[in-house]
């Protein structure tokens, strides 16, 4: 399945991308609203080595130590460890976030313009409310801030921008987490292995959907 | 004869083929198997799916976890290399600044062309689809009927391997007995849709996709395809023994290193090369078709992209298989004293009546599919079922506000996690985070379904392409300028799709994520975005109002054959690839006859 960058403000684009992610190759994948963006030369190019993909993503990273610390704390509040899997920070999501916002593509650059000020905002909010760095807040204190920005459409006007940041940060954290082996196991994806036959849904699945 | 460089080119060939995708691959296969000496020009680089396909790489191993970028618009692992809606140095232009009147032109600069990137959905045009004007007075009839193509559909399906079933649905033809391969079992979401669709009268049946669910039989298949050609039988028998059946893993869009799915590079080119009759010249950008004093083609002038030098390939005949609008571009750029408006353009029809597929889509979330026990839904790397157009009778009775029809492709299921997994859930969760987000992500994973309509566009006067009067590409070749407009026929159809998909999601007990658009102009996808570009050099009965005859031979220069989608007279809802191959095989057979009779020398 193709990956899906969550959208921010463009509803139609969000919908298209979402459908495209579900459907795969036969669908349209507009890269920006209205018109395609010219391929960049600063990225991995039109013809990267698909077998050694990760090695190509060597664009310089962005996070300062302070930004990294805030991002690390926040991604663990969004995806903490539980009895099924580790938290986001333990599986390298902060590094992934840095890779993402550092990429020389329009979408990722737009994310950088949302994420970096957002990290500064949440630090300032921690100082304003609790006179403490975000990284040192108690879980309850951090949640008090996050609860105000958890949902864009229900956030108070003064938290609307914070909520847009939080939504995007949460989606990038989730995408980063669920693409790791630990995240894949947690969410229950089974596949990517050659099989002699395709068995179809097992009986317990058919029973659950009323088609046993 | 092998993959070559310009300096290894022979002095003259029987046939020069421009393009290496579905049309070029099929043409090369048919001609080389029958002994013709063939040169294939490909504008992109050589590509070997056996060596280059990322079969089991995970998104974790890719830049940006495999997400799409302007460099790789369908995600990092998509098979397309060197292509997309924008190719550096090879621009195209739009006549209008209005996004609704623009055409997105997808090109694939690599051996195998767009066949490396397709859904593998392989549907036959039905009898109605070849005679649409006769049925409703819109568009054009083809100069051929379904019966003229039926045997070629059988042959192509046998060669490439297509799974599916014969169902009794109006205008959905049957394949001959023993042609189709067994379809895979349906996935949970597909089964649920099939069951609930019944209440709406919507039939959900096995999809037809070019994925082998069992190996081809070397003892019987070659004899069926090449009854009078022992050499072809031997070559094909040997070749198909190295094509494996699907092993139910990795998405087809990455390509297929085990050659279980159709790409020109997995099916057509290996046996064609094995004949010794085919040279493939990559990095060769065709500039124009050259002609003699009588206006007949003498070969192709092309730019060797590795040196920038222009060379000439000589041939008794030229096959245009560059991709519809690229073939149009070549015709228009081939100006001579005999063809001052471009080759084949005495009728003024070259570039006219370009079409794409009408695209519309809607997604929803299905509570019954939440929290299902983990199980493998990779399957055949694409859809196992689909909805054929099911409302012919209602349409005939005047109950619909649009002509023609659409089929529906959809996907649900527990695919490999990517950057979309566990995201965009606020409409369901109210914005959960923390342990609750992890629970929600598990709950909703695999519970989404997305329906996509693929419908017929009727050719119109406002959708065409022409040479841009000033812009040239980096090789100095004039580029295409596009004019585009959907009509109400298409936008009303897109609105109908939305209503249908909302009803299906409702029947499955689900919720739509976004309300369906009632305005079809908002629902319809941009022109070109479905990448089913056809038309521009349509075939017809008369030289006065068409570009080629019923064999794809250009009226004005009969040793030039349009073998790709450019010759399409209509753009039925059926995806064009299978028909392109069937018509290319038929055109190549006819060309061989004409060469034998010395009508083409």
Coordinates of N, CA, C and O in Angstrom, one line a residue, chain B residues 35-200:
Chain B
X35 N 9.6 -13.6 -37.4 CA 10.8 -13.5 -38.2 C 11.1 -12.1 -38.7 O 12.1 -11.9 -39.4
X36 N 10.3 -11.1 -38.4 CA 10.7 -9.7 -38.9 C 11.8 -9.2 -38.0 O 12.0 -9.5 -36.9
X37 N 12.7 -8.4 -38.7 CA 13.8 -7.8 -38.0 C 13.3 -6.5 -37.4 O 12.9 -5.6 -38.2
X38 N 13.5 -6.3 -36.1 CA 12.8 -5.2 -35.5 C 13.8 -4.4 -34.6 O 14.6 -5.0 -33.9
X39 N 13.7 -3.1 -34.7 CA 14.4 -2.2 -33.8 C 13.4 -1.5 -32.9 O 12.4 -0.9 -33.4
X40 N 13.6 -1.5 -31.6 CA 12.7 -0.8 -30.7 C 13.4 0.3 -30.1 O 14.5 0.2 -29.5
X41 N 12.9 1.5 -30.2 CA 13.5 2.7 -29.7 C 12.7 3.1 -28.4 O 11.5 3.1 -28.3
X42 N 13.5 3.2 -27.3 CA 12.9 3.6 -26.0 C 13.5 4.9 -25.5 O 14.7 5.0 -25.5
X43 N 12.7 5.9 -25.1 CA 13.2 7.2 -24.7 C 13.9 7.2 -23.4 O 14.7 8.0 -23.0
X44 N 13.5 6.2 -22.6 CA 14.1 6.1 -21.2 C 15.3 5.0 -21.2 O 15.7 4.5 -22.2
X45 N 15.7 4.7 -20.0 CA 16.8 3.8 -19.8 C 16.3 2.4 -19.9 O 15.2 2.1 -19.8
X46 N 17.3 1.5 -20.0 CA 17.1 0.1 -19.9 C 16.6 -0.2 -18.5 O 17.0 0.5 -17.5
X47 N 15.8 -1.2 -18.3 CA 15.2 -1.5 -17.0 C 15.0 -3.0 -16.9 O 14.4 -3.6 -17.8
X48 N 15.5 -3.6 -15.9 CA 15.4 -5.0 -15.7 C 14.6 -5.3 -14.4 O 15.1 -5.2 -13.3
X49 N 13.3 -5.7 -14.5 CA 12.5 -5.9 -13.3 C 13.0 -7.1 -12.5 O 12.8 -7.1 -11.3
X50 N 13.7 -8.0 -13.1 CA 14.2 -9.1 -12.2 C 15.3 -8.6 -11.3 O 15.3 -9.0 -10.1
X51 N 16.2 -7.7 -11.7 CA 17.2 -7.2 -10.9 C 16.8 -6.0 -10.0 O 17.4 -5.8 -9.0
X52 N 15.8 -5.3 -10.5 CA 15.6 -3.9 -9.9 C 14.4 -3.8 -9.0 O 14.2 -2.8 -8.4
X53 N 13.5 -4.8 -9.0 CA 12.2 -4.7 -8.3 C 12.4 -4.8 -6.8 O 13.0 -5.9 -6.4
X54 N 12.0 -3.9 -6.0 CA 12.1 -4.0 -4.5 C 10.9 -4.9 -4.0 O 9.9 -4.3 -3.6
X55 N 11.1 -6.1 -4.0 CA 10.0 -7.0 -3.7 C 9.6 -7.1 -2.3 O 8.4 -7.2 -1.9
X56 N 10.5 -7.1 -1.4 CA 10.2 -7.3 0.0 C 10.7 -6.2 0.9 O 10.6 -6.2 2.1
X57 N 11.2 -5.1 0.3 CA 11.7 -4.0 1.1 C 10.5 -3.4 1.8 O 9.4 -3.3 1.2
X58 N 10.7 -3.0 3.0 CA 9.6 -2.4 3.8 C 9.7 -0.9 3.7 O 10.8 -0.3 3.4
X59 N 8.6 -0.2 4.0 CA 8.6 1.3 4.0 C 9.7 1.8 5.0 O 10.2 2.9 4.8
X60 N 9.9 1.1 6.1 CA 11.0 1.5 7.0 C 12.3 1.7 6.4 O 13.1 2.5 6.8
X61 N 12.6 0.9 5.3 CA 13.9 1.0 4.6 C 13.9 2.1 3.6 O 15.0 2.3 3.0
X62 N 12.8 2.8 3.3 CA 12.8 3.8 2.3 C 12.9 5.2 2.8 O 12.5 5.4 4.0
X63 N 13.4 6.1 2.0 CA 13.4 7.5 2.4 C 11.9 7.9 2.7 O 11.0 7.5 2.0
X64 N 11.7 8.7 3.8 CA 10.4 9.2 4.1 C 9.4 8.1 4.3 O 8.2 8.3 4.0
X65 N 9.9 6.9 4.7 CA 9.0 5.7 4.9 C 8.2 5.4 3.6 O 7.0 5.0 3.7
X66 N 8.8 5.7 2.5 CA 8.2 5.3 1.2 C 7.1 6.3 0.7 O 6.5 6.1 -0.3
X67 N 6.9 7.4 1.4 CA 5.9 8.4 1.0 C 6.2 8.9 -0.4 O 7.3 9.0 -0.9
X68 N 5.1 9.4 -1.0 CA 5.2 10.0 -2.4 C 5.9 11.3 -2.3 O 5.7 12.1 -1.3
X69 N 6.6 11.7 -3.3 CA 7.3 12.9 -3.4 C 7.2 13.4 -4.9 O 6.8 12.5 -5.8
X70 N 7.5 14.6 -5.2 CA 7.5 15.0 -6.7 C 8.5 14.1 -7.5 O 8.2 13.9 -8.7
X71 N 9.5 13.5 -6.9 CA 10.4 12.6 -7.6 C 9.7 11.3 -7.9 O 10.0 10.6 -8.9
X72 N 8.9 10.8 -6.9 CA 8.3 9.5 -7.0 C 6.8 9.7 -6.6 O 6.4 9.4 -5.5
X73 N 6.0 10.1 -7.6 CA 4.6 10.5 -7.3 C 3.7 9.4 -6.7 O 2.7 9.7 -6.1
X74 N 4.1 8.2 -6.9 CA 3.3 7.1 -6.4 C 4.0 6.3 -5.3 O 3.8 5.2 -5.0
X75 N 4.9 7.0 -4.6 CA 5.6 6.4 -3.5 C 7.0 5.9 -4.0 O 7.2 5.7 -5.2
X76 N 7.9 5.8 -3.0 CA 9.3 5.5 -3.3 C 9.5 4.2 -4.1 O 10.3 4.2 -5.1
X77 N 8.7 3.2 -3.7 CA 8.9 1.9 -4.3 C 8.2 1.7 -5.7 O 8.3 0.6 -6.3
X78 N 7.4 2.6 -6.1 CA 6.7 2.5 -7.4 C 7.7 2.2 -8.5 O 8.8 2.7 -8.5
X79 N 7.3 1.3 -9.4 CA 8.3 0.9 -10.4 C 8.8 2.0 -11.3 O 9.9 1.8 -11.9
X80 N 8.0 3.0 -11.5 CA 8.4 4.1 -12.4 C 9.7 4.7 -12.0 O 9.8 5.2 -10.9
X81 N 10.6 4.7 -12.9 CA 11.9 5.5 -12.8 C 12.0 6.4 -14.0 O 11.7 6.0 -15.1
X82 N 12.4 7.6 -13.7 CA 12.6 8.6 -14.8 C 11.3 9.0 -15.5 O 11.2 9.4 -16.6
X83 N 10.2 9.0 -14.7 CA 8.9 9.4 -15.3 C 8.0 10.1 -14.3 O 8.4 10.3 -13.1
X84 N 6.8 10.4 -14.7 CA 5.9 11.1 -13.8 C 5.0 12.1 -14.6 O 5.1 12.1 -15.8
X85 N 4.3 12.9 -13.9 CA 3.6 14.0 -14.5 C 4.5 15.1 -15.0 O 4.1 16.0 -15.8
X86 N 5.7 15.1 -14.5 CA 6.7 16.1 -15.0 C 8.0 15.3 -15.2 O 8.5 14.6 -14.3
X87 N 8.5 15.5 -16.4 CA 9.8 14.9 -16.7 C 10.8 16.0 -16.9 O 10.6 16.9 -17.8
X88 N 11.9 16.1 -16.2 CA 12.8 17.2 -16.3 C 13.3 17.4 -17.7 O 13.7 16.4 -18.3
X89 N 13.3 18.6 -18.2 CA 13.8 18.9 -19.5 C 12.8 18.5 -20.6 O 13.1 18.8 -21.8
X90 N 11.7 17.9 -20.3 CA 10.7 17.5 -21.3 C 9.3 18.1 -20.9 O 8.5 17.3 -20.5
X91 N 9.2 19.4 -21.0 CA 7.9 20.0 -20.5 C 6.8 19.8 -21.5 O 6.9 19.3 -22.6
X92 N 5.6 20.1 -21.0 CA 4.4 20.3 -21.9 C 3.7 21.5 -21.3 O 4.0 21.9 -20.2
X93 N 2.8 22.0 -22.2 CA 2.2 23.3 -21.8 C 0.7 23.2 -21.8 O 0.1 22.2 -22.4
X94 N 0.0 24.1 -21.1 CA -1.5 24.1 -21.1 C -2.0 25.4 -21.8 O -1.4 26.5 -21.6
X95 N -3.0 25.2 -22.5 CA -3.6 26.4 -23.2 C -4.4 27.3 -22.2 O -4.5 28.5 -22.5
X96 N -4.8 26.7 -21.1 CA -5.6 27.5 -20.2 C -4.9 27.5 -18.8 O -4.3 26.5 -18.4
X97 N -5.1 28.6 -18.1 CA -4.6 28.6 -16.7 C -5.7 28.1 -15.7 O -5.4 27.9 -14.5
X98 N -6.9 27.8 -16.2 CA -7.9 27.2 -15.4 C -7.6 25.7 -15.1 O -7.5 24.9 -16.1
X99 N -7.4 25.3 -13.9 CA -7.0 23.9 -13.6 C -8.1 22.9 -14.1 O -7.7 21.8 -14.4
X100 N -9.3 23.3 -14.2 CA -10.3 22.4 -14.8 C -10.1 22.2 -16.3 O -10.7 21.3 -16.8
X101 N -9.3 23.0 -16.9 CA -9.1 22.9 -18.3 C -7.7 22.5 -18.7 O -7.2 22.8 -19.7
X102 N -7.1 21.8 -17.7 CA -5.7 21.3 -18.0 C -5.7 19.8 -18.0 O -6.6 19.1 -17.4
X103 N -4.7 19.3 -18.6 CA -4.5 17.9 -18.8 C -3.2 17.5 -18.2 O -2.2 18.1 -18.5
X104 N -3.2 16.5 -17.3 CA -2.0 16.1 -16.7 C -1.4 14.9 -17.5 O -2.1 13.9 -17.7
X105 N -0.2 15.1 -18.0 CA 0.3 14.1 -18.9 C 1.4 13.3 -18.2 O 2.5 13.8 -17.8
X106 N 1.1 12.0 -18.0 CA 2.0 11.1 -17.3 C 2.9 10.4 -18.4 O 2.3 9.9 -19.4
X107 N 4.1 10.5 -18.2 CA 5.0 9.7 -19.1 C 6.0 8.9 -18.3 O 6.3 9.2 -17.2
X108 N 6.4 7.8 -18.9 CA 7.3 6.9 -18.2 C 8.5 6.6 -19.1 O 8.3 6.1 -20.2
X109 N 9.6 7.2 -18.7 CA 10.8 7.1 -19.5 C 11.6 5.9 -19.0 O 12.6 6.1 -18.3
X110 N 11.3 4.7 -19.4 CA 12.0 3.5 -19.0 C 11.6 2.4 -19.9 O 10.5 2.4 -20.5
X111 N 12.4 1.3 -20.0 CA 12.0 0.2 -20.8 C 10.8 -0.4 -20.2 O 10.7 -0.7 -19.0
X112 N 9.8 -0.7 -21.1 CA 8.5 -1.2 -20.6 C 7.5 -0.1 -20.3 O 6.3 -0.4 -20.2
X113 N 7.9 1.2 -20.3 CA 7.0 2.3 -20.3 C 6.0 2.2 -19.1 O 6.4 1.8 -18.0
X114 N 4.8 2.5 -19.4 CA 3.8 2.6 -18.3 C 3.3 1.2 -17.9 O 2.6 1.1 -16.9
X115 N 3.8 0.1 -18.6 CA 3.3 -1.2 -18.1 C 4.0 -1.6 -16.8 O 3.6 -2.5 -16.2
X116 N 5.1 -0.8 -16.5 CA 5.7 -1.1 -15.2 C 4.9 -0.5 -14.1 O 5.1 -0.8 -12.9
X117 N 4.0 0.4 -14.4 CA 3.2 1.1 -13.5 C 1.7 1.0 -13.9 O 1.3 1.8 -14.7
X118 N 1.0 0.0 -13.5 CA -0.4 0.0 -13.8 C -1.1 -1.0 -12.8 O -0.5 -1.7 -12.1
X119 N -2.4 -0.9 -12.8 CA -3.2 -1.7 -11.8 C -3.3 -3.1 -12.2 O -3.8 -3.9 -11.4
X120 N -2.9 -3.5 -13.4 CA -3.0 -4.8 -13.9 C -4.5 -5.2 -14.1 O -4.8 -6.4 -14.4
X121 N -5.4 -4.2 -14.1 CA -6.8 -4.5 -14.4 C -6.9 -4.6 -15.9 O -6.6 -3.7 -16.6
X122 N -7.4 -5.8 -16.3 CA -7.4 -6.1 -17.8 C -8.8 -6.5 -18.2 O -9.2 -7.7 -18.1
X123 N -9.5 -5.5 -18.7 CA -10.9 -5.7 -19.1 C -11.1 -5.6 -20.6 O -10.4 -4.7 -21.2
X124 N -11.9 -6.4 -21.1 CA -12.2 -6.3 -22.6 C -13.3 -5.2 -22.8 O -14.2 -5.1 -22.1
X125 N -13.1 -4.5 -23.9 CA -14.2 -3.7 -24.4 C -15.3 -4.7 -24.8 O -15.0 -5.8 -25.4
X126 N -16.6 -4.3 -24.6 CA -17.7 -5.1 -25.1 C -18.2 -4.7 -26.4 O -17.7 -3.7 -27.0
X127 N -19.2 -5.5 -27.0 CA -19.7 -5.1 -28.3 C -20.2 -3.7 -28.4 O -20.0 -3.0 -29.4
X128 N -20.9 -3.2 -27.3 CA -21.5 -1.9 -27.4 C -20.3 -0.9 -27.5 O -20.5 0.2 -28.1
X129 N -19.2 -1.2 -26.8 CA -18.1 -0.2 -26.7 C -17.5 0.1 -28.1 O -16.8 1.2 -28.2
X130 N -17.6 -0.8 -29.0 CA -17.0 -0.5 -30.4 C -18.0 0.3 -31.2 O -17.7 0.7 -32.3
X131 N -19.3 0.3 -30.8 CA -20.3 1.0 -31.7 C -21.1 2.0 -30.8 O -22.4 2.0 -30.8
X132 N -20.4 2.8 -30.1 CA -21.2 3.7 -29.2 C -22.1 4.8 -29.9 O -23.2 5.0 -29.5
X133 N -21.6 5.3 -31.0 CA -22.4 6.3 -31.8 C -23.7 5.7 -32.3 O -24.7 6.3 -32.2
X134 N -23.6 4.5 -32.7 CA -24.8 3.8 -33.2 C -25.8 3.6 -32.1 O -27.0 3.5 -32.4
X135 N -25.4 3.5 -30.9 CA -26.3 3.3 -29.8 C -26.9 4.6 -29.2 O -28.1 4.6 -28.9
X136 N -26.1 5.6 -29.1 CA -26.7 6.8 -28.5 C -26.4 8.1 -29.2 O -26.7 9.2 -28.7
X137 N -25.7 8.0 -30.4 CA -25.5 9.2 -31.2 C -24.4 10.1 -30.7 O -24.3 11.2 -31.2
X138 N -23.6 9.7 -29.8 CA -22.5 10.5 -29.3 C -21.2 9.9 -29.7 O -21.0 8.7 -29.8
X139 N -20.2 10.7 -29.9 CA -18.9 10.3 -30.2 C -18.8 9.6 -31.6 O -19.5 10.0 -32.5
X140 N -18.0 8.5 -31.6 CA -17.7 7.9 -32.9 C -17.8 6.4 -32.7 O -17.4 5.8 -31.7
X141 N -18.3 5.7 -33.8 CA -18.1 4.2 -33.9 C -16.7 3.9 -34.3 O -16.1 4.7 -35.0
X142 N -16.3 2.8 -33.8 CA -15.0 2.2 -34.3 C -15.3 1.6 -35.7 O -16.4 1.1 -35.9
X143 N -14.2 1.5 -36.5 CA -14.4 0.8 -37.8 C -14.3 -0.7 -37.7 O -14.3 -1.4 -38.7
X144 N -14.2 -1.2 -36.5 CA -14.2 -2.6 -36.2 C -15.2 -2.9 -35.1 O -15.7 -2.0 -34.4
X145 N -15.5 -4.2 -35.0 CA -16.5 -4.6 -34.0 C -15.8 -5.6 -33.0 O -14.7 -6.0 -33.3
X146 N -16.6 -5.9 -32.0 CA -16.0 -6.8 -31.0 C -15.5 -8.1 -31.6 O -14.4 -8.6 -31.3
X147 N -16.2 -8.6 -32.6 CA -15.9 -9.9 -33.2 C -14.5 -9.8 -33.9 O -13.8 -10.8 -34.0
X148 N -14.1 -8.6 -34.3 CA -12.8 -8.5 -35.0 C -11.7 -8.6 -34.0 O -10.5 -8.9 -34.4
X149 N -11.9 -8.4 -32.7 CA -10.9 -8.4 -31.7 C -10.9 -9.5 -30.8 O -10.0 -9.8 -30.1
X150 N -12.1 -10.3 -30.7 CA -12.3 -11.3 -29.7 C -11.1 -12.3 -29.6 O -10.6 -12.6 -28.6
X151 N -10.7 -12.8 -30.8 CA -9.7 -13.8 -30.8 C -8.4 -13.2 -30.2 O -7.6 -13.9 -29.6
X152 N -8.1 -12.0 -30.5 CA -6.9 -11.3 -30.0 C -7.0 -11.1 -28.5 O -5.9 -11.2 -27.8
X153 N -8.1 -10.8 -28.0 CA -8.3 -10.7 -26.6 C -7.9 -12.1 -26.0 O -7.2 -12.2 -25.0
X154 N -8.4 -13.1 -26.5 CA -8.1 -14.5 -26.0 C -6.6 -14.7 -26.0 O -6.0 -15.2 -25.0
X155 N -6.0 -14.3 -27.1 CA -4.5 -14.6 -27.3 C -3.7 -13.8 -26.3 O -2.8 -14.3 -25.6
X156 N -4.1 -12.5 -26.1 CA -3.3 -11.7 -25.2 C -3.5 -12.2 -23.7 O -2.6 -12.4 -23.0
X157 N -4.8 -12.6 -23.4 CA -5.0 -13.1 -22.0 C -4.3 -14.4 -21.8 O -3.7 -14.6 -20.7
X158 N -4.2 -15.2 -22.8 CA -3.4 -16.5 -22.6 C -2.0 -16.2 -22.4 O -1.3 -16.8 -21.5
X159 N -1.4 -15.2 -23.2 CA 0.0 -15.0 -23.1 C 0.4 -14.3 -21.8 O 1.4 -14.7 -21.1
X160 N -0.4 -13.3 -21.4 CA 0.1 -12.5 -20.2 C -0.4 -13.2 -18.9 O 0.2 -13.0 -17.9
X161 N -1.5 -13.9 -19.0 CA -2.0 -14.5 -17.8 C -3.0 -13.6 -17.1 O -2.5 -12.6 -16.5
X162 N -4.3 -13.9 -17.1 CA -5.3 -13.0 -16.5 C -6.2 -13.8 -15.7 O -6.8 -14.8 -16.1
X163 N -6.4 -13.4 -14.4 CA -7.3 -14.1 -13.6 C -8.7 -13.4 -13.7 O -8.8 -12.2 -13.9
X164 N -9.7 -14.2 -13.5 CA -11.1 -13.7 -13.6 C -12.1 -14.8 -13.9 O -11.7 -16.0 -14.0
X165 N -13.3 -14.4 -14.1 CA -14.4 -15.3 -14.4 C -15.3 -14.8 -15.5 O -15.3 -13.5 -15.7
X166 N -16.0 -15.6 -16.2 CA -17.0 -15.2 -17.1 C -18.3 -15.0 -16.4 O -18.8 -16.0 -15.8
X167 N -18.9 -13.8 -16.4 CA -20.1 -13.6 -15.7 C -21.2 -13.1 -16.7 O -20.8 -12.6 -17.8
X168 N -22.4 -13.3 -16.4 CA -23.4 -12.9 -17.4 C -23.9 -11.5 -17.1 O -24.9 -11.3 -16.5
X169 N -23.1 -10.6 -17.6 CA -23.4 -9.2 -17.4 C -23.4 -8.5 -18.8 O -22.5 -8.7 -19.6
X170 N -24.4 -7.7 -19.0 CA -24.5 -7.0 -20.3 C -23.3 -6.3 -20.7 O -22.7 -5.5 -19.9
X171 N -22.8 -6.5 -21.9 CA -21.7 -5.8 -22.5 C -20.3 -6.1 -21.8 O -19.4 -5.4 -21.9
X172 N -20.3 -7.2 -21.1 CA -19.1 -7.7 -20.5 C -18.8 -9.0 -21.1 O -19.4 -10.1 -20.7
X173 N -17.9 -9.1 -22.1 CA -17.7 -10.3 -22.9 C -17.1 -11.4 -22.1 O -16.4 -11.2 -21.1
X174 N -17.4 -12.7 -22.6 CA -16.7 -13.8 -22.0 C -15.4 -14.1 -22.7 O -15.3 -13.8 -23.9
X175 N -14.5 -14.6 -22.0 CA -13.3 -15.2 -22.6 C -13.6 -16.6 -23.0 O -14.5 -17.2 -22.5
X176 N -12.8 -17.1 -24.0 CA -13.1 -18.5 -24.5 C -12.7 -19.4 -23.3 O -11.9 -19.1 -22.4
X177 N -13.3 -20.6 -23.4 CA -13.0 -21.6 -22.3 C -11.5 -21.9 -22.2 O -10.8 -22.0 -23.2
X178 N -11.1 -21.9 -20.9 CA -9.7 -22.3 -20.7 C -8.7 -21.1 -20.8 O -7.5 -21.2 -20.6
X179 N -9.2 -19.9 -21.0 CA -8.4 -18.7 -21.2 C -8.1 -18.1 -19.9 O -6.9 -17.8 -19.5
X180 N -9.1 -17.8 -19.1 CA -8.9 -17.1 -17.8 C -8.3 -18.1 -16.7 O -8.6 -19.3 -16.7
X181 N -7.5 -17.5 -15.9 CA -7.0 -18.2 -14.7 C -7.9 -18.1 -13.5 O -8.7 -17.1 -13.4
X182 N -7.8 -19.0 -12.6 CA -8.7 -18.9 -11.4 C -8.5 -17.6 -10.6 O -7.3 -17.3 -10.4
X183 N -9.5 -16.9 -10.2 CA -9.3 -15.7 -9.4 C -9.0 -16.1 -8.0 O -9.4 -17.2 -7.5
X184 N -8.3 -15.2 -7.3 CA -8.0 -15.5 -5.9 C -9.3 -15.3 -5.0 O -10.2 -14.7 -5.4
X185 N -9.2 -15.9 -3.8 CA -10.4 -15.7 -2.9 C -10.5 -14.3 -2.5 O -9.5 -13.6 -2.4
X186 N -11.7 -13.8 -2.3 CA -11.9 -12.4 -1.9 C -11.5 -12.2 -0.5 O -11.5 -13.1 0.3
X187 N -11.1 -11.0 -0.2 CA -10.7 -10.6 1.1 C -12.0 -10.2 1.9 O -13.1 -10.1 1.4
X188 N -11.8 -10.0 3.2 CA -12.9 -9.8 4.1 C -13.8 -8.6 3.7 O -15.0 -8.7 3.5
X189 N -13.2 -7.5 3.4 CA -13.9 -6.3 3.0 C -14.6 -6.5 1.6 O -15.7 -6.0 1.4
X190 N -13.9 -7.2 0.8 CA -14.5 -7.5 -0.5 C -15.7 -8.4 -0.4 O -16.7 -8.2 -1.1
X191 N -15.6 -9.4 0.5 CA -16.8 -10.3 0.7 C -18.0 -9.5 1.3 O -19.1 -9.7 0.9
X192 N -17.6 -8.6 2.3 CA -18.7 -7.9 2.9 C -19.4 -6.9 1.9 O -20.6 -6.8 1.8
X193 N -18.6 -6.3 1.1 CA -19.2 -5.4 0.0 C -20.0 -6.2 -0.9 O -21.1 -5.8 -1.3
X194 N -19.5 -7.4 -1.3 CA -20.3 -8.2 -2.3 C -21.7 -8.6 -1.7 O -22.7 -8.5 -2.3
X195 N -21.6 -9.0 -0.4 CA -22.9 -9.4 0.3 C -23.9 -8.2 0.4 O -25.0 -8.3 0.0
X196 N -23.3 -7.1 0.8 CA -24.2 -5.9 1.1 C -24.6 -5.2 -0.2 O -25.6 -4.6 -0.3
X197 N -23.8 -5.4 -1.2 CA -24.1 -4.8 -2.5 C -25.4 -5.4 -3.1 O -26.0 -4.7 -3.9
X198 N -25.6 -6.6 -2.8 CA -26.8 -7.3 -3.3 C -28.1 -6.5 -3.1 O -29.0 -6.4 -3.9
X199 N -28.2 -5.9 -1.9 CA -29.4 -5.2 -1.6 C -29.6 -4.0 -2.5 O -30.7 -3.4 -2.6
X200 N -28.5 -3.5 -3.1 CA -28.6 -2.4 -4.0 C -28.6 -2.8 -5.4 O -28.6 -1.9 -6.3

